[in-house]
Amino acid sequence: IYAEYGKQWYQRRVRVYSDGSISSFRSLNINIQTSSTTQFKASPSPQVYDRALHIMSGVFGEMNIRSAVAHEDLAYATYVYQYNHGDYTRCLELSNISIRIVNKLLPEKHLLRASTSRLRALILEELAYNKIQSREGRLLLKEAQTLHRDSLRLCKKALGMQNIQTAKHYGNLGRLYQSMGLFKSAEKMHKRAIKIKESLLGPDNYELALSLGHLASLYNYDMKRYREALPLYQRSIVISVSIFGAGFSGLEYDYRGLMHLYSNTNQMEGYHENLEKLRDWVELRKLCESKDEAELVKPSGGHLEPTEAVIQRLIGQCDCA
């Protein structure tokens, strides 16, 4: 709504419209990952970020911090979109532009450098995924390691150890070390992330559930420590369902992880139980995706109303003012 309102009220080339586009699609990207009752389409997101980048660069020029952030936003949106396609060329180019601008305009210890370095590291990990056994793959992971360490160092210096961003950087390093086969180091990083998140967010937060799932995956697939993985998966599922419902997209990984665990410990009853849960989850996802609710919003009156009607009503109120 904010983006469309900005388009009509401020016209296409005004920065507020660009900001509105970015804000609205950040919200949509969150809903894509978390909603179990409403289906949002992921594919327009890179196009909207691209449009916002074009506006931002036109207003401020490319060598500007706002343009650097817009490049990074588009790079991340493209990175997420390419999960199902595997072509990371464009997002790597955008990330490199963002890094070049930030490195030119900001001091070495600026926190924004941590964000741009982190994104490049994530992209390099994806590029290395199918090349881990080759020299090229190992070099990509080594560069990603340097970038993640630099990001963590900057974040700790700027925000301290007890901060969610610091915890996320520990988690990123944990997943990287897992890819590199450094399982003890990965375990250490995941445990630090869990400790920080739980101390700051409490025992029932989604960020904590993510880290619990990552550690469970490490124990399950790489370290064969099934007994320790089991309660982590179970706790991750309880948190996710309590927050997002039974159709939450991330539950697939937990159910498949438990199926792997029970299969490898010859506990077929547990395997089949989670197979049924996975099948129920698939059917629920199909049901959610069949509902055409993406163009509906819920105003204060409680009844559903088309988004376009809400936009026109808001604009009319502004005209009257």
PDB file of C-alpha atoms in Angstrom, residues 118 163-175 178 185-220 228-237 239-240 243-244 248 250 253-254:
ATOM      1  CA  ARG A 118      28.271 -10.662   4.731  1.00  0.00           C
ATOM      2  CA  ASN A 163      23.552  -8.238  20.082  1.00  0.00           C
ATOM      3  CA  ILE A 164      21.315 -10.093  17.623  1.00  0.00           C
ATOM      4  CA  GLN A 165      23.390  -9.025  14.632  1.00  0.00           C
ATOM      5  CA  THR A 166      26.489 -10.419  16.309  1.00  0.00           C
ATOM      6  CA  ALA A 167      24.632 -13.680  16.917  1.00  0.00           C
ATOM      7  CA  LYS A 168      23.639 -13.830  13.248  1.00  0.00           C
ATOM      8  CA  HIS A 169      27.256 -13.435  12.195  1.00  0.00           C
ATOM      9  CA  TYR A 170      28.207 -16.325  14.481  1.00  0.00           C
ATOM     10  CA  GLY A 171      25.474 -18.367  12.839  1.00  0.00           C
ATOM     11  CA  ASN A 172      26.744 -17.483   9.368  1.00  0.00           C
ATOM     12  CA  LEU A 173      30.217 -18.648  10.332  1.00  0.00           C
ATOM     13  CA  GLY A 174      28.764 -21.840  11.760  1.00  0.00           C
ATOM     14  CA  ARG A 175      27.039 -22.719   8.493  1.00  0.00           C
ATOM     15  CA  GLN A 178      29.846 -26.847   8.260  1.00  0.00           C
ATOM     16  CA  SER A 185      34.277 -24.979  14.776  1.00  0.00           C
ATOM     17  CA  ALA A 186      30.751 -24.972  13.328  1.00  0.00           C
ATOM     18  CA  GLU A 187      29.350 -26.353  16.578  1.00  0.00           C
ATOM     19  CA  LYS A 188      31.114 -23.651  18.564  1.00  0.00           C
ATOM     20  CA  MET A 189      29.709 -20.872  16.362  1.00  0.00           C
ATOM     21  CA  HIS A 190      26.136 -22.220  16.457  1.00  0.00           C
ATOM     22  CA  LYS A 191      26.235 -22.568  20.234  1.00  0.00           C
ATOM     23  CA  ARG A 192      27.397 -18.961  20.601  1.00  0.00           C
ATOM     24  CA  ALA A 193      24.565 -17.791  18.352  1.00  0.00           C
ATOM     25  CA  ILE A 194      22.027 -19.771  20.393  1.00  0.00           C
ATOM     26  CA  LYS A 195      23.337 -18.455  23.704  1.00  0.00           C
ATOM     27  CA  ILE A 196      23.159 -14.816  22.598  1.00  0.00           C
ATOM     28  CA  LYS A 197      19.730 -15.114  20.978  1.00  0.00           C
ATOM     29  CA  GLU A 198      18.174 -16.920  23.915  1.00  0.00           C
ATOM     30  CA  SER A 199      19.571 -14.451  26.430  1.00  0.00           C
ATOM     31  CA  LEU A 200      18.242 -11.480  24.447  1.00  0.00           C
ATOM     32  CA  LEU A 201      15.029 -12.800  22.899  1.00  0.00           C
ATOM     33  CA  GLY A 202      13.904 -15.479  25.307  1.00  0.00           C
ATOM     34  CA  PRO A 203      13.191 -19.184  24.733  1.00  0.00           C
ATOM     35  CA  ASP A 204      10.373 -18.882  22.183  1.00  0.00           C
ATOM     36  CA  ASN A 205      11.694 -16.606  19.434  1.00  0.00           C
ATOM     37  CA  TYR A 206      11.947 -17.512  15.758  1.00  0.00           C
ATOM     38  CA  GLU A 207      15.573 -16.350  15.533  1.00  0.00           C
ATOM     39  CA  LEU A 208      16.396 -18.873  18.235  1.00  0.00           C
ATOM     40  CA  ALA A 209      14.479 -21.593  16.354  1.00  0.00           C
ATOM     41  CA  LEU A 210      16.638 -20.952  13.282  1.00  0.00           C
ATOM     42  CA  SER A 211      19.852 -21.452  15.211  1.00  0.00           C
ATOM     43  CA  LEU A 212      18.500 -24.543  16.956  1.00  0.00           C
ATOM     44  CA  GLY A 213      17.683 -26.009  13.553  1.00  0.00           C
ATOM     45  CA  HIS A 214      21.170 -25.226  12.240  1.00  0.00           C
ATOM     46  CA  LEU A 215      22.855 -26.966  15.155  1.00  0.00           C
ATOM     47  CA  ALA A 216      20.469 -29.908  14.838  1.00  0.00           C
ATOM     48  CA  SER A 217      21.364 -30.219  11.151  1.00  0.00           C
ATOM     49  CA  LEU A 218      25.082 -30.228  11.990  1.00  0.00           C
ATOM     50  CA  TYR A 219      24.641 -32.965  14.588  1.00  0.00           C
ATOM     51  CA  ASN A 220      22.303 -34.973  12.373  1.00  0.00           C
ATOM     52  CA  GLU A 228      21.633 -34.413  20.706  1.00  0.00           C
ATOM     53  CA  ALA A 229      19.978 -33.414  17.436  1.00  0.00           C
ATOM     54  CA  LEU A 230      16.537 -34.774  18.352  1.00  0.00           C
ATOM     55  CA  PRO A 231      15.528 -32.282  21.095  1.00  0.00           C
ATOM     56  CA  LEU A 232      16.867 -29.398  19.006  1.00  0.00           C
ATOM     57  CA  TYR A 233      14.619 -30.326  16.081  1.00  0.00           C
ATOM     58  CA  GLN A 234      11.660 -30.807  18.397  1.00  0.00           C
ATOM     59  CA  ARG A 235      12.157 -27.463  20.072  1.00  0.00           C
ATOM     60  CA  SER A 236      12.599 -25.681  16.728  1.00  0.00           C
ATOM     61  CA  ILE A 237       9.311 -27.141  15.493  1.00  0.00           C
ATOM     62  CA  ILE A 239       8.618 -22.548  18.373  1.00  0.00           C
ATOM     63  CA  SER A 240       7.915 -22.252  14.635  1.00  0.00           C
ATOM     64  CA  ILE A 243       4.537 -18.398  15.962  1.00  0.00           C
ATOM     65  CA  PHE A 244       3.679 -19.091  12.320  1.00  0.00           C
ATOM     66  CA  PHE A 248       5.249 -22.468   7.972  1.00  0.00           C
ATOM     67  CA  GLY A 250      10.720 -23.723   7.343  1.00  0.00           C
ATOM     68  CA  TYR A 253      13.662 -28.876   6.846  1.00  0.00           C
ATOM     69  CA  ASP A 254      12.886 -29.960  10.402  1.00  0.00           C
TER      70      ASP A 254
END
